[in-house]
Short mmCIF file of C-alpha atoms in Angstrom, two decimals:
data_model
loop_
_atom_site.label_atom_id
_atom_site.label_comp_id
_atom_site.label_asym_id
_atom_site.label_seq_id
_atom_site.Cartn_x
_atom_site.Cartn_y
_atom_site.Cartn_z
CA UNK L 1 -26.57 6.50 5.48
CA UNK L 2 -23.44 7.23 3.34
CA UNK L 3 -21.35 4.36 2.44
CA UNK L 4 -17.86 4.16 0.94
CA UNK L 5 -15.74 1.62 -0.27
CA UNK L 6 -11.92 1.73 -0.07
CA UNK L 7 -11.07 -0.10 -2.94
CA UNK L 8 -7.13 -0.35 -2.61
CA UNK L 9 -5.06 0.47 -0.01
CA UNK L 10 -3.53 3.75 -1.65
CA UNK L 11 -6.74 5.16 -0.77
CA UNK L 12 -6.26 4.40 3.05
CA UNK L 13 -4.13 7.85 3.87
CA UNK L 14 -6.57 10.27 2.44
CA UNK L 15 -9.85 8.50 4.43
CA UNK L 16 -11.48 10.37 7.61
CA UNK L 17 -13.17 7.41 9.43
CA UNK L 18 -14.21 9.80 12.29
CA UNK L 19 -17.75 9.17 13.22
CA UNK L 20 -18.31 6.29 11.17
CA UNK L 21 -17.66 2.84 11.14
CA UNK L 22 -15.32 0.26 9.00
CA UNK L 23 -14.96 -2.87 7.89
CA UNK L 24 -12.22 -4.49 7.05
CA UNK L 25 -11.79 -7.04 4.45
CA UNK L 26 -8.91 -9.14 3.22
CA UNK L 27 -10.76 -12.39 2.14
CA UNK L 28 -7.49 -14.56 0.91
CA UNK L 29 -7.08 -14.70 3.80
CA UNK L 30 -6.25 -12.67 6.68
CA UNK L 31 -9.68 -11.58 7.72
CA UNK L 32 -11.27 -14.78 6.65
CA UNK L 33 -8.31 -16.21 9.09
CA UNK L 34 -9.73 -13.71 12.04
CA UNK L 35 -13.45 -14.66 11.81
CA UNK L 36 -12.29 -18.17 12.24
CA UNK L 37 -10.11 -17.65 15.02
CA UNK L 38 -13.22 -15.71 16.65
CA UNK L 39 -15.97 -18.06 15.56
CA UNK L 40 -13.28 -20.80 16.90
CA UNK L 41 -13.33 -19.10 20.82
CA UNK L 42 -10.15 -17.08 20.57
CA UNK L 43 -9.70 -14.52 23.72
CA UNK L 44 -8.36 -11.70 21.00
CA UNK L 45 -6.57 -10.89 18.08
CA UNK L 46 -3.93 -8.71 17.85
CA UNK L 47 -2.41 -6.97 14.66
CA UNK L 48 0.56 -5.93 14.40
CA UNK L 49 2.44 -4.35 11.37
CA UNK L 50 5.51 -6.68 11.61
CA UNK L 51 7.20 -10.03 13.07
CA UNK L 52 9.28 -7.90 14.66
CA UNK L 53 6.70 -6.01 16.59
CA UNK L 54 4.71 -9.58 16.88
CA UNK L 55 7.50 -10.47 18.91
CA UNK L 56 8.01 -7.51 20.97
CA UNK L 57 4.13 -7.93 21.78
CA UNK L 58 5.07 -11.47 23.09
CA UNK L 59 8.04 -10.86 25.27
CA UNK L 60 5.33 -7.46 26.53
CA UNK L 61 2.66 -9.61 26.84
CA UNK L 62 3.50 -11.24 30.41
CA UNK L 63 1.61 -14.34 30.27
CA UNK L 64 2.25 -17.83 30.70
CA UNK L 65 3.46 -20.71 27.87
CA UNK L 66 1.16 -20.83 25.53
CA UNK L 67 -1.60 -18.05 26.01
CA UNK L 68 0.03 -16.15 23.58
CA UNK L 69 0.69 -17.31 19.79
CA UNK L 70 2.07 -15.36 17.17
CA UNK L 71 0.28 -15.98 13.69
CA UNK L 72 0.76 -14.66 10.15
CA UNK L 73 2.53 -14.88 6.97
CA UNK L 74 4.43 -12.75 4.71
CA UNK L 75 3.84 -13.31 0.70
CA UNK L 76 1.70 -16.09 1.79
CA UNK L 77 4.24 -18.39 3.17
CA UNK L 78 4.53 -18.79 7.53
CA UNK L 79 7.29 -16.56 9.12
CA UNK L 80 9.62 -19.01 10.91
CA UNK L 81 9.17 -19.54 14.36
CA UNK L 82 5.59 -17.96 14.62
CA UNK L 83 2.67 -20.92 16.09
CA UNK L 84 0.27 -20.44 12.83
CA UNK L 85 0.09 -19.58 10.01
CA UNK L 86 -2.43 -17.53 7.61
CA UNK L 87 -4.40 -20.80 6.75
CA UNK L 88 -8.20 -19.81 8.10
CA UNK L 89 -7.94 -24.05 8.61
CA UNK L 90 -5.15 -24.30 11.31
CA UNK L 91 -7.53 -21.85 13.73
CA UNK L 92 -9.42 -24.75 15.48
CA UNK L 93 -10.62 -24.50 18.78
CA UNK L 94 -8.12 -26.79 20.27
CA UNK L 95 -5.34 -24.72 19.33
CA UNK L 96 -6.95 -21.33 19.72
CA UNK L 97 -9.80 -21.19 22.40
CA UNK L 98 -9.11 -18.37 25.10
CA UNK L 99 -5.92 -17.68 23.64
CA UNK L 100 -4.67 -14.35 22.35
CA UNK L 101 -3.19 -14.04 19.42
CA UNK L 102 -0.53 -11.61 17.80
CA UNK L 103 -1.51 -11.57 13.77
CA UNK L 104 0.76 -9.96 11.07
CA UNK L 105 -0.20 -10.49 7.54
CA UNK L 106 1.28 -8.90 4.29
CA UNK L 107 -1.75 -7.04 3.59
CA UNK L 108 -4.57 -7.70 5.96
CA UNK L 109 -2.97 -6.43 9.01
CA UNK L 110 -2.40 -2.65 7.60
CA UNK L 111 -5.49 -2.28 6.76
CA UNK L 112 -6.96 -3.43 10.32
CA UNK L 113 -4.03 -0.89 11.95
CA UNK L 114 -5.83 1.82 9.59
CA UNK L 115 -9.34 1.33 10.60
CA UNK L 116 -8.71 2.31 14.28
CA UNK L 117 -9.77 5.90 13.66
CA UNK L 118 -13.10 4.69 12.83
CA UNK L 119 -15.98 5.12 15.42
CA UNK L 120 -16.83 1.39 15.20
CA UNK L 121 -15.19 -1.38 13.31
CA UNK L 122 -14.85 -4.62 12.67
CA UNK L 123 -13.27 -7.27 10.29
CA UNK L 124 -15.46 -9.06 7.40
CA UNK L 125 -14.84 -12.25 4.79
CA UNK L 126 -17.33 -13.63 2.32
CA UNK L 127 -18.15 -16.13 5.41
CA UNK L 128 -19.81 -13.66 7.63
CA UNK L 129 -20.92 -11.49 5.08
CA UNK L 130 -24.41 -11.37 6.02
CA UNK L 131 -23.37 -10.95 9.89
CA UNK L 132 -21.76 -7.85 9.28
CA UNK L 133 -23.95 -6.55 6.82
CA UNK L 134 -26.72 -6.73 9.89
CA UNK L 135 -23.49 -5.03 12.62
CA UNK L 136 -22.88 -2.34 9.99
CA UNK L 137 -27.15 -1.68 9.69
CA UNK L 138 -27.02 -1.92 14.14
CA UNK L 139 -24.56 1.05 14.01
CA UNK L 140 -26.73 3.54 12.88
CA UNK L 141 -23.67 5.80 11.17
CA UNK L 142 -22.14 5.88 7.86
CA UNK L 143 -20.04 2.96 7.17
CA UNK L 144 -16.33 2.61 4.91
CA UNK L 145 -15.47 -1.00 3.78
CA UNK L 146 -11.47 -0.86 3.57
CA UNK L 147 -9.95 -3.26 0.98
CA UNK L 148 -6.97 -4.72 1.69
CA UNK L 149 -5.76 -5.71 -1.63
CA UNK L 150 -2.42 -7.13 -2.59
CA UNK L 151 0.64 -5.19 -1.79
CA UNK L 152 -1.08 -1.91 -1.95
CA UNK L 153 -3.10 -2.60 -5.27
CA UNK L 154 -6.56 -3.65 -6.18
CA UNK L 155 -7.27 -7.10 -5.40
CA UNK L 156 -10.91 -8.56 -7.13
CA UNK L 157 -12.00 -10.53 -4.12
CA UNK L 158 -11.67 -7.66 -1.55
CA UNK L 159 -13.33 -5.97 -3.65
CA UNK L 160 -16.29 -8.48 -4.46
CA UNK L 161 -16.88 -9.09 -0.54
CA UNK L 162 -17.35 -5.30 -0.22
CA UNK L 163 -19.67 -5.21 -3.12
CA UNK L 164 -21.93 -7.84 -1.53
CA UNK L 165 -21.37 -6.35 1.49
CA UNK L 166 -23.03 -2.94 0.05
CA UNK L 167 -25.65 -4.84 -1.41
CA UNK L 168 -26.67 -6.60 1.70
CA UNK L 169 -26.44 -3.52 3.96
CA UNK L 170 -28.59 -1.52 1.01
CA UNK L 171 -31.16 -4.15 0.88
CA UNK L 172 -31.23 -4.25 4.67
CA UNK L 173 -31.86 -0.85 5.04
CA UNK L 174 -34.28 -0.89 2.51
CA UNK L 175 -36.36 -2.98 4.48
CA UNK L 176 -35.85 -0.88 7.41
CA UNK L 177 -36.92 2.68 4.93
CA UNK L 178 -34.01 3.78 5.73
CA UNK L 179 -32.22 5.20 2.18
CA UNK L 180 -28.56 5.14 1.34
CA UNK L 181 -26.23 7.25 -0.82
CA UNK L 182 -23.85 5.22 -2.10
CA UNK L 183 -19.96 6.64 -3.30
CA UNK L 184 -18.68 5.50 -7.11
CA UNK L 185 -16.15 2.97 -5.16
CA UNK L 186 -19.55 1.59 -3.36
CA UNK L 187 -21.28 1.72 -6.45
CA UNK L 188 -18.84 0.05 -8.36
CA UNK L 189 -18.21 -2.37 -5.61
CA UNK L 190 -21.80 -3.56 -5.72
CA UNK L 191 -22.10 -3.86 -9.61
CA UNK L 192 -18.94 -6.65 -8.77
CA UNK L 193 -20.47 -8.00 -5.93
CA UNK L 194 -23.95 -8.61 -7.76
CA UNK L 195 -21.59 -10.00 -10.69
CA UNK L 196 -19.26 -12.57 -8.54
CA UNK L 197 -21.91 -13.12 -5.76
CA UNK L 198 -23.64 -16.42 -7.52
CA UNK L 199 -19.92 -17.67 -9.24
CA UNK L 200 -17.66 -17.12 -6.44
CA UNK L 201 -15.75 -20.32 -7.95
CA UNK L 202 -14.84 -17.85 -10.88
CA UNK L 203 -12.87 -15.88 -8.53
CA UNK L 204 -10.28 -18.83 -8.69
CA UNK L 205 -9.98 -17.58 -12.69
CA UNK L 206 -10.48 -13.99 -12.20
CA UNK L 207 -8.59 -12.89 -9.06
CA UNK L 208 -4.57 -12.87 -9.71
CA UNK L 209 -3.87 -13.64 -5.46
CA UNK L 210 -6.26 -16.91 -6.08
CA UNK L 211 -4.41 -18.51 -8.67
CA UNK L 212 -1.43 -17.85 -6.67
CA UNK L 213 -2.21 -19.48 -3.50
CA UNK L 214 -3.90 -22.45 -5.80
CA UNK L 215 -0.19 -22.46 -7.52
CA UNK L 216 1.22 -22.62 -3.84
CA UNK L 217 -1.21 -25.90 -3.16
CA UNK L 218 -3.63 -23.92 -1.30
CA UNK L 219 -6.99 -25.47 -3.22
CA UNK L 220 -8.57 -25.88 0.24
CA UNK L 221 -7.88 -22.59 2.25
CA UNK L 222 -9.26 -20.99 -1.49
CA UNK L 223 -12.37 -23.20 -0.74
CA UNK L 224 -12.97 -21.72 3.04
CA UNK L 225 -12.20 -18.32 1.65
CA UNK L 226 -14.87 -18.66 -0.68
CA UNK L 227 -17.66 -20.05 1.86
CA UNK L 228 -20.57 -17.46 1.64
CA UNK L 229 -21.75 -16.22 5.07
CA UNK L 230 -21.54 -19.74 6.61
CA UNK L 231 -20.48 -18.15 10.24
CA UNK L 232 -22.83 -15.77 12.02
CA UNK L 233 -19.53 -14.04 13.72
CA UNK L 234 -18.69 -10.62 13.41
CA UNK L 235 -15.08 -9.59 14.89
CA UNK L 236 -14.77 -5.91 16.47
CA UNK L 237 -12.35 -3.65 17.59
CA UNK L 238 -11.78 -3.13 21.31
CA UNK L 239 -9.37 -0.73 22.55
CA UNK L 240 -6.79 -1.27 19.53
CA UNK L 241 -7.22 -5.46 19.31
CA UNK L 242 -9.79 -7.32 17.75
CA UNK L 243 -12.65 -9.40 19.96
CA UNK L 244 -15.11 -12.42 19.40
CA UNK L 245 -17.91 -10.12 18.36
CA UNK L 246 -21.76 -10.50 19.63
CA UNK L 247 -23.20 -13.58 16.90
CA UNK L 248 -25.97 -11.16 14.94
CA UNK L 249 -29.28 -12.72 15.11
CA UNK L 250 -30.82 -12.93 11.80
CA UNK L 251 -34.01 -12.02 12.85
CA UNK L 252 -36.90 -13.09 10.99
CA UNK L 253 -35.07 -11.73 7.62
CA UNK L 254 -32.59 -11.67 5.70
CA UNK L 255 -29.34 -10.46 5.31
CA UNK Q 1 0.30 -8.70 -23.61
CA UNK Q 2 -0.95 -7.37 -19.86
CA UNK Q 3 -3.37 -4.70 -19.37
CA UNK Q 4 -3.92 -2.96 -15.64
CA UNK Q 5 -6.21 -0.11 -14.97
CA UNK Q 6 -5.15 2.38 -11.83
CA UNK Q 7 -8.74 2.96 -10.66
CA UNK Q 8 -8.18 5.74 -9.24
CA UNK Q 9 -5.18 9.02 -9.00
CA UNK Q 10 -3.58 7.52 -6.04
CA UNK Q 11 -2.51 4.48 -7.60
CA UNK Q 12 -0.55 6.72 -10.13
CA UNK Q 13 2.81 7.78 -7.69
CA UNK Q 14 3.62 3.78 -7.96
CA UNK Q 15 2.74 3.13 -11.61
CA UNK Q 16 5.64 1.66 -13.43
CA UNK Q 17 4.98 3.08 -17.12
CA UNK Q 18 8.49 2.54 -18.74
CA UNK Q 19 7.37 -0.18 -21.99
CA UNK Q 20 3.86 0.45 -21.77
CA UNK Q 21 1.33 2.24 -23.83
CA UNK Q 22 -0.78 4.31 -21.45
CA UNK Q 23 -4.25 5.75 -22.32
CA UNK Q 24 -5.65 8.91 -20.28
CA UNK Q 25 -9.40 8.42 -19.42
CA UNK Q 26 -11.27 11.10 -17.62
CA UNK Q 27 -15.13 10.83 -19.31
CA UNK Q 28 -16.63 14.50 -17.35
CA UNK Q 29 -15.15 15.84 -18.86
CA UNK Q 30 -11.15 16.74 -19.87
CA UNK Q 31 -10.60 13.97 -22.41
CA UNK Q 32 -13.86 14.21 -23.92
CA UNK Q 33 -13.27 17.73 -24.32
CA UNK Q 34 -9.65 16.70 -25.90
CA UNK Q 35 -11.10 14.05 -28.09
CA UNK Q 36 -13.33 16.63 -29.54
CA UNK Q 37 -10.83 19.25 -29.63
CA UNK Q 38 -8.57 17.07 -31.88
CA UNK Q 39 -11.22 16.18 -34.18
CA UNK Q 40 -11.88 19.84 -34.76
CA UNK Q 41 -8.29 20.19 -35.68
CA UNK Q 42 -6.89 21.90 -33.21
CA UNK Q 43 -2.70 22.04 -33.38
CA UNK Q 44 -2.07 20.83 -30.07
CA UNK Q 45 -2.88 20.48 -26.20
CA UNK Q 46 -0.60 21.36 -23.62
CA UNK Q 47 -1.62 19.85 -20.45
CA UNK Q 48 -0.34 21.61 -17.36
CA UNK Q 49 -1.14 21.60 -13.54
CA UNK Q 50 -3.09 25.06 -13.05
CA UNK Q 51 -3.95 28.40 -14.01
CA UNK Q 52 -0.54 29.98 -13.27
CA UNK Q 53 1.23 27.26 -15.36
CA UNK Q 54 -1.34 27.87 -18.30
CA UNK Q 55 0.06 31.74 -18.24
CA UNK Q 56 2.92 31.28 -18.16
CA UNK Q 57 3.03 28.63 -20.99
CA UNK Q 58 1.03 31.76 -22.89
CA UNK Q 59 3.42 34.07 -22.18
CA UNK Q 60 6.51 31.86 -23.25
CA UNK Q 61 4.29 30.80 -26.25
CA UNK Q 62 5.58 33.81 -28.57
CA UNK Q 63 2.82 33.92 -30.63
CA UNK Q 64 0.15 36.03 -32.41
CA UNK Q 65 -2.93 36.90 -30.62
CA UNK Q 66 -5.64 33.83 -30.62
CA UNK Q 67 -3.09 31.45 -31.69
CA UNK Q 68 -2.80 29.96 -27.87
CA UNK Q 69 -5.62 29.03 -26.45
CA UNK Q 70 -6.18 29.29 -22.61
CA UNK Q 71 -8.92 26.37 -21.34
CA UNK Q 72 -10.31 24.34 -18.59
CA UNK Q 73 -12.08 24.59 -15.26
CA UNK Q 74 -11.64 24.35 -11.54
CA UNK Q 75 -14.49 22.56 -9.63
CA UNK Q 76 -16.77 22.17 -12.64
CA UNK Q 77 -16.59 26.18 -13.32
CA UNK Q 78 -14.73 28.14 -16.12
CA UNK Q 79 -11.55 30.04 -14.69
CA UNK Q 80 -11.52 33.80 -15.00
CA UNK Q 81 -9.39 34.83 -18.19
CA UNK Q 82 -9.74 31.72 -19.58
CA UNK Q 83 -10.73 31.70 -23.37
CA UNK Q 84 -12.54 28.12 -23.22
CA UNK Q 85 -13.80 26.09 -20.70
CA UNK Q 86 -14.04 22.53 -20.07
CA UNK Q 87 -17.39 21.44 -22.10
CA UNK Q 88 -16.53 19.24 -25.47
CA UNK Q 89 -19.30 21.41 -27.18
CA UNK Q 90 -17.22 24.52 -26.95
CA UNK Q 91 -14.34 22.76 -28.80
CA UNK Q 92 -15.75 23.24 -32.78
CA UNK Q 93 -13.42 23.53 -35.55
CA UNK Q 94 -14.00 27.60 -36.11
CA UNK Q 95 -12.79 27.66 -32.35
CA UNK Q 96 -10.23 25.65 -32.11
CA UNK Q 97 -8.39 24.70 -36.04
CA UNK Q 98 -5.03 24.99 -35.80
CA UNK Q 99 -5.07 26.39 -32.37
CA UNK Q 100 -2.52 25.78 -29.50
CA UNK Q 101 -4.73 25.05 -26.32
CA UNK Q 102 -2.94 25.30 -23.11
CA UNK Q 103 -5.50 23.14 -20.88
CA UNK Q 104 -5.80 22.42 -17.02
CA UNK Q 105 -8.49 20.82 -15.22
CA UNK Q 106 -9.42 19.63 -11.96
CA UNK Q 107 -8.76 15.44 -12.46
CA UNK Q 108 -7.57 14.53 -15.95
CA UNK Q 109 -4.44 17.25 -16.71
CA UNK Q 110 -2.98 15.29 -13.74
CA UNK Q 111 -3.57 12.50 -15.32
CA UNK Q 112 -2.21 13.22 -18.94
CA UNK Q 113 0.82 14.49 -17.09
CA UNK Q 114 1.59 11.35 -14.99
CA UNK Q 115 0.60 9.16 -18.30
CA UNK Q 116 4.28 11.22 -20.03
CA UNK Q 117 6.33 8.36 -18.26
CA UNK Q 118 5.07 5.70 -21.44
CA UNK Q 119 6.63 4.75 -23.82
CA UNK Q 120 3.36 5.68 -25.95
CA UNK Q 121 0.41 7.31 -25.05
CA UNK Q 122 -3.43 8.59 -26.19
CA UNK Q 123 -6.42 9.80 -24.76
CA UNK Q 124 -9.66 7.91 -24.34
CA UNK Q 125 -13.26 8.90 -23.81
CA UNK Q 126 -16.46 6.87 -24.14
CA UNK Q 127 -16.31 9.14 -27.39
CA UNK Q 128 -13.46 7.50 -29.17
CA UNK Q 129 -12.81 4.45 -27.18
CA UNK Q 130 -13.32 1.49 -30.15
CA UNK Q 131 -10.25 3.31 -31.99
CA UNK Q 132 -8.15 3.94 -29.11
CA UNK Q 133 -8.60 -0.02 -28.23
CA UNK Q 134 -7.48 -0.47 -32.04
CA UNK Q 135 -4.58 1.92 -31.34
CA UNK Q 136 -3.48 0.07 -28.32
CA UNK Q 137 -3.59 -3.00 -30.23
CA UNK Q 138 -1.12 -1.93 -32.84
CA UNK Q 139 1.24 -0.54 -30.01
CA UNK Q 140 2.61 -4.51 -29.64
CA UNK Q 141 2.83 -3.06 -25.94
CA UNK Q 142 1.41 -3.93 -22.57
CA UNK Q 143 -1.06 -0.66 -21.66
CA UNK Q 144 -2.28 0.49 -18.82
CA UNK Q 145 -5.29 2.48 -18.77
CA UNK Q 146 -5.01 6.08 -15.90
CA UNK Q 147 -8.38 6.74 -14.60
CA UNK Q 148 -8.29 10.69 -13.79
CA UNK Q 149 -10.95 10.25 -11.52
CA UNK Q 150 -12.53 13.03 -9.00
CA UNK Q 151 -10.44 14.81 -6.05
CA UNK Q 152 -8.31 11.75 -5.76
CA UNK Q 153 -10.76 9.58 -5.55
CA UNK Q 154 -12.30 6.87 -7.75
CA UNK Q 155 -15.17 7.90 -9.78
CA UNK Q 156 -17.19 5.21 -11.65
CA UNK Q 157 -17.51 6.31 -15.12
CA UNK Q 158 -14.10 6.51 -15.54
CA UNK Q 159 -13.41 2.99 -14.71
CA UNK Q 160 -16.19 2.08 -17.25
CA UNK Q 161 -14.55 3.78 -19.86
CA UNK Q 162 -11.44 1.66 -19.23
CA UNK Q 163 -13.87 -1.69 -18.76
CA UNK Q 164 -14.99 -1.27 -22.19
CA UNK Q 165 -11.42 -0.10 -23.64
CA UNK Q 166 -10.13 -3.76 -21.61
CA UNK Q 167 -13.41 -5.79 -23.40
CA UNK Q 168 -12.40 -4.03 -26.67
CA UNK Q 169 -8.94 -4.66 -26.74
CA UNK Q 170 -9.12 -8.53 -25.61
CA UNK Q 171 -11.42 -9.14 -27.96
CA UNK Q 172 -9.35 -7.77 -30.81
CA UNK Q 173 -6.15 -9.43 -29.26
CA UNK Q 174 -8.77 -12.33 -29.39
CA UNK Q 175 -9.58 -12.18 -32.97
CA UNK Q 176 -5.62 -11.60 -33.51
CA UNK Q 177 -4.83 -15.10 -31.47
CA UNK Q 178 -2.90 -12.77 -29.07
CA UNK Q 179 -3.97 -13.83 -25.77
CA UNK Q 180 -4.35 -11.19 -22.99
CA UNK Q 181 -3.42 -11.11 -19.00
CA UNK Q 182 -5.60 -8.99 -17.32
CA UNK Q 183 -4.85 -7.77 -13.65
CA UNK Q 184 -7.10 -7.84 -10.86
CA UNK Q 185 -8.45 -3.91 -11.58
CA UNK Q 186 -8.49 -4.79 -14.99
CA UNK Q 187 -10.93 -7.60 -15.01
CA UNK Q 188 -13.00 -5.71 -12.17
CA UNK Q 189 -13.18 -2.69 -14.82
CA UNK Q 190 -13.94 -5.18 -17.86
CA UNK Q 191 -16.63 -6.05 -15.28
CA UNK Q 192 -17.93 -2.68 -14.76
CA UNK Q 193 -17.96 -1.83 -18.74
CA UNK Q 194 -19.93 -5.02 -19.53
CA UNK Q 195 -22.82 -4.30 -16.73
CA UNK Q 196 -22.74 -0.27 -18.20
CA UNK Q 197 -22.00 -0.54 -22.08
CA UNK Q 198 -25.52 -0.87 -23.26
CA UNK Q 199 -27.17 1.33 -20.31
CA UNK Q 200 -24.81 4.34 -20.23
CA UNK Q 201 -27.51 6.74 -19.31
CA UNK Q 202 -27.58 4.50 -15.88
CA UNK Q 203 -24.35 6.88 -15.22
CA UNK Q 204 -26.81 9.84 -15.12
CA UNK Q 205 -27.65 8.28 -11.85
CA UNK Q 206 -25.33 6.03 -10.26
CA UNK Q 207 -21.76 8.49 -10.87
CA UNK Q 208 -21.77 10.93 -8.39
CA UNK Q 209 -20.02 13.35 -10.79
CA UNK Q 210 -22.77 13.39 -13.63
CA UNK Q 211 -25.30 14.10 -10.83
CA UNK Q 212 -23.31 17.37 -9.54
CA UNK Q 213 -23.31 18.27 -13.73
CA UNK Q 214 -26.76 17.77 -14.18
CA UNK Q 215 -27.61 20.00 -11.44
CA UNK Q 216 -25.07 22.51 -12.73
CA UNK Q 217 -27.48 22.87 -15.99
CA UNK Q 218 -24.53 20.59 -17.37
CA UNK Q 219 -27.49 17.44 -19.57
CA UNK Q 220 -25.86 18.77 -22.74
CA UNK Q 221 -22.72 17.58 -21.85
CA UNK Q 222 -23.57 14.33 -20.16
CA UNK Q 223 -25.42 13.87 -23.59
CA UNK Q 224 -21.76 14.49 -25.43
CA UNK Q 225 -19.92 12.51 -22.89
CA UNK Q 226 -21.79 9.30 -22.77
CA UNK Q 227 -21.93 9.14 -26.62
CA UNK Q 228 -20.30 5.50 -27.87
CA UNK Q 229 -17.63 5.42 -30.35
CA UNK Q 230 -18.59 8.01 -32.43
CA UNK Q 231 -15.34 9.70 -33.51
CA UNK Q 232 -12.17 7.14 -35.06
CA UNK Q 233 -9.99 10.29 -34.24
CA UNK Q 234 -7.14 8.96 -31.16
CA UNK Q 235 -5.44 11.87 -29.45
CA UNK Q 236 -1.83 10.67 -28.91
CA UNK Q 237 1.15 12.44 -27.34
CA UNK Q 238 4.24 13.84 -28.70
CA UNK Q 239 7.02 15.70 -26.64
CA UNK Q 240 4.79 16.06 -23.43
CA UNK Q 241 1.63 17.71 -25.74
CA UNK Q 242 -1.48 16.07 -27.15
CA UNK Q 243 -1.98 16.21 -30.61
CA UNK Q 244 -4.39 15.14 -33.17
CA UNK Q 245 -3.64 11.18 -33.52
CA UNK Q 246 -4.13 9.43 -36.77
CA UNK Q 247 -7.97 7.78 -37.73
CA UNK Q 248 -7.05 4.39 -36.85
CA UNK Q 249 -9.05 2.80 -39.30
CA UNK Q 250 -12.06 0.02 -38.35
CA UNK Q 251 -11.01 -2.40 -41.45
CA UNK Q 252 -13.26 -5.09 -41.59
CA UNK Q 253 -14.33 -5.40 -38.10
CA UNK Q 254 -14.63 -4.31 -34.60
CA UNK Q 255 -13.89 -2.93 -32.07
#
């Protein structure tokens, strides 16, 4: 299996998805935020590229008080009048079980819009690493982890999730003798991963977004963020929204 | 003073250069090839977009046969006409001394030609890069480093190169109490050069690039390309052309 690794969202134009599957990544904290609203019950998630169009989704959405919240942020800080916010904390069962919600996110929500043309995809944090290592190994195709970043650059923690991402699906196919042909960006990826993967706390130096949100008094959504594959849940795309995904057994194994 | 690395060609459109020292790194091969061409004294390089521009430039050169030089490569492979191509081992001084070279490649021309928005600039290679992170350091500027890259894309040995211009340059700023902020793609990069610096031949393998060489018949210039800091000489620009930069000088230390 090929595997590719979109390291900032510049690259997102230029990518043909067709046939294989994505990931999508935005640890701090937009996909971290949509594992926990799936590991947490939620009916779906939603993204949408603005509040505006969160809204229109609402009034279109024909359901009763309540069923439907609008969530998100934009540069980190809640948009007024939405029910939640990008904290991965607020998304507790008792305020999102069965619910759908309508997510738009600065960064995190572009690059789930872009991985529609892929033949399979779904959304991954350092929390469920492992998970979707073991959904991207089920798929049997080529796989292309797409990095959200930070306002269309780089960002080292998208990056570092993808990189232990690679390494877990590698290993895992190893196991299975099944070989894999890595791009640079994967490469690269991996040597980061294999770097960060043992000091994730050095992320809070290292990654510009983290000492942000720490700046912003956000010490203990940086500690969630940072949780390494603590939630067996892997998100997927259904039909343009995101769904609780099947929990991945772990088999007898790892990753 | 801030360093940032665009990783890859499609970061370049939103680069904001105006201030900044850039540095031009594409490692296989066009600033390798530039590196040595400067050393061996040639006059000049004129980087331009393709083989029609590289004519033209001749034929508005108004000069005696052999005094322009026509070089570079498409896909790997010498162009038709040409008078060099794109391997550093072609560039010796009874070649190219006191030559004009009118050069355009597949990744890095694009790159020295987006790099003309700085307010200083140089090319790098694994070749020269301890004196280009001394000439950085005596720009007083914040740099950013352009990684040429392949097709677009990211390619791995390029953002090495800039990881170990990044280590070089903080630990000079280091040694000058100068303190440096790196962004996110920087300290990935620094990342990348640490894990490579003293296993470059690990590129043979793990760039995708260096494999398509090798099985071109290319190990000679892999050889020439992954060499360390062997030449002080720092190819800077002047008027939208390379030329041969002065020997910054090592004084008592490193880098």
């Amino acid at each position: 299996m090929h595997l590719h690794v979109a390291l900032s969202p510049a690259e997102f134009a230029g990518l043909d998805l067709s046939g294989r599957a994505a990931v999508v990544v935005d640890v701090m904290r937009a996909t971290t935020t949509v594992v926990a609203a799936c590991a947490a019950g939620c009916r779906r998630v939603i993204p949408v590229p603005d509040a505006a169009a969160a809204r229109a989704e609402l009034r279109a959405g024909g359901r009763g008080p309540g069923e439907m919240l609008l969530a998100g942020e934009r540069g980190g800080d809640p948009i007024a009048g939405f029910d939640l916010g990008n904290s991965p904390l607020e998304y507790t069962p008792e305020r999102v079980r069965g619910r759908t919600l309508v997510l738009t996110t600065t960064n995190g929500t572009a690059a789930m819009l872009a991985a529609r043309g892929a033949a399979a995809a779904a959304v991954a944090a350092l929390t469920n690493v492992g998970a979707v290592a073991r959904w991207v190994l089920a798929q049997g195709r080529d796989a292309t982890v797409l990095c959200a970043g930070e306002q269309g650059a780089f960002s080292l923690e998208d990056a570092v999730c993808a990189g232990i991402l690679v390494e877990r699906i590698t290993a895992g196919a190893g196991r299975a003798g099944r070989s894999v042909e890595a791009s640079d960006a994967a490469a690269a990826a991996r040597c980061l991963g294999a770097h960060y993967a043992g000091r994730l706390g050095a992320l809070l130096e290292d990654a510009t977004w983290a000492r942000t949100l720490a700046r912003a008094g956000r010490a203990a959504d940086l500690a969630a963020c940072l949780a390494l594959s603590t939630v067996d849940e892997v998100p997927v795309f259904d039909d343009g929204a995101i769904v609780p995904g099947p929990v991945t057994s772990r088999g007898g194994g790892r990753p």
